Amino acid sequence: MILSEAGLSRAVQRHLVSALGVAPRIYAQVAGHEAIVSMVGLGFGVGVVPRIVLDTSPLAERVRVLPVKPELPHYDVGLCVLERRLKSPLIRALWDEVVER
């Protein structure tokens, strides 16, 4: 298994293996989600990444998504920006689209 070194994804992976009652053999611990996709795409094991990472990865077609039971918990993604950067029309358009009022 290819794991994140730390963070929320690491906690989700820990939850998954605990729920399945397995002790995976850890092949590598990497710093980023993209590295997990890359290593899985190269055939080094399995990994867990947020769907958005896989959907935007140039290696998405090299990996296969497996159904998992129990289903993994969903988590929110935050959006933050320096207030002065909201003057940029592109950033303001994104902010106005996704931020609840």
Coordinates of C-alpha atoms in Angstrom, one line a residue:
M1 CA 0.0 0.0 0.0
I2 CA 1.1 3.5 -0.8
L3 CA 0.3 5.9 2.1
S4 CA 0.3 9.6 2.8
E5 CA 2.9 10.5 5.3
A6 CA 0.5 12.6 7.4
G7 CA -2.8 14.5 7.3
L8 CA -6.4 13.7 6.8
S9 CA -5.8 11.2 4.0
R10 CA -3.6 9.2 6.4
A11 CA -6.4 9.2 9.0
V12 CA -8.9 8.0 6.3
Q13 CA -6.5 5.2 5.3
R14 CA -6.0 4.1 8.9
H15 CA -9.9 4.0 9.3
L16 CA -10.2 1.9 6.2
V17 CA -7.6 -0.7 7.1
S18 CA -9.0 -0.9 10.7
A19 CA -12.6 -1.4 9.4
L20 CA -11.4 -4.1 7.1
G21 CA -9.4 -5.8 9.8
V22 CA -6.3 -6.0 7.7
A23 CA -2.6 -5.1 8.3
P24 CA -1.4 -3.8 4.9
R25 CA 2.2 -4.1 3.8
I26 CA 3.3 -0.6 3.4
Y27 CA 5.4 -0.1 0.2
A28 CA 6.0 3.6 0.6
Q29 CA 4.9 6.7 2.5
V30 CA 4.8 9.8 0.3
A31 CA 4.2 13.5 0.8
G32 CA 1.4 14.2 -1.7
H33 CA -1.7 12.6 -3.3
E34 CA -0.2 13.0 -6.8
A35 CA 2.7 10.8 -5.7
I36 CA 0.2 8.1 -4.6
V37 CA -1.5 8.1 -8.0
S38 CA 1.9 8.0 -9.7
M39 CA 3.2 5.0 -7.7
V40 CA -0.1 3.1 -8.1
G41 CA 0.0 3.9 -11.8
L42 CA 3.5 2.4 -12.0
G43 CA 2.2 -0.8 -10.4
F44 CA 3.7 -0.4 -6.9
G45 CA 0.5 -1.0 -4.9
V46 CA -2.8 0.5 -4.0
G47 CA -3.6 3.8 -2.4
V48 CA -6.4 6.1 -1.3
V49 CA -6.7 9.6 -2.7
P50 CA -9.5 12.2 -2.9
R51 CA -11.6 11.9 -6.0
I52 CA -10.6 15.4 -7.2
V53 CA -7.0 14.4 -7.2
L54 CA -7.7 11.3 -9.4
D55 CA -10.1 13.2 -11.7
T56 CA -7.4 15.8 -12.5
S57 CA -4.4 13.5 -12.6
P58 CA -2.7 12.9 -16.0
L59 CA -2.3 9.3 -14.8
A60 CA -5.9 8.7 -14.1
E61 CA -6.3 6.2 -16.9
R62 CA -3.4 4.1 -15.6
V63 CA -5.2 3.3 -12.3
R64 CA -8.5 1.5 -11.5
V65 CA -10.9 2.6 -8.8
L66 CA -12.0 -0.2 -6.6
P67 CA -15.3 -0.3 -4.7
V68 CA -14.7 -0.2 -1.0
K69 CA -17.0 -1.5 1.8
P70 CA -17.4 0.1 4.2
E71 CA -17.6 3.3 2.2
L72 CA -14.9 5.8 3.1
P73 CA -16.1 9.0 4.9
H74 CA -16.4 12.2 2.9
Y75 CA -14.6 15.3 4.0
D76 CA -14.9 18.9 3.2
V77 CA -12.3 20.9 1.3
G78 CA -11.6 24.5 2.3
L79 CA -10.9 27.4 0.1
C80 CA -8.9 30.3 1.4
V81 CA -7.3 33.4 -0.1
L82 CA -5.7 36.6 1.1
E83 CA -8.3 39.3 1.1
R84 CA -6.2 41.6 -1.2
R85 CA -6.2 38.8 -3.8
L86 CA -10.0 39.0 -4.1
K87 CA -9.4 42.0 -6.3
S88 CA -8.3 39.7 -9.1
P89 CA -11.4 39.1 -11.3
L90 CA -10.6 35.3 -11.7
I91 CA -10.2 34.8 -8.0
R92 CA -13.3 36.9 -7.2
A93 CA -15.3 34.9 -9.7
L94 CA -14.3 31.6 -8.1
W95 CA -14.9 32.9 -4.6
D96 CA -18.3 34.2 -5.5
E97 CA -19.2 30.9 -7.1
V98 CA -18.3 28.6 -4.2
V99 CA -18.5 30.6 -1.0
E100 CA -21.8 30.5 0.9
R101 CA -23.3 33.8 1.8

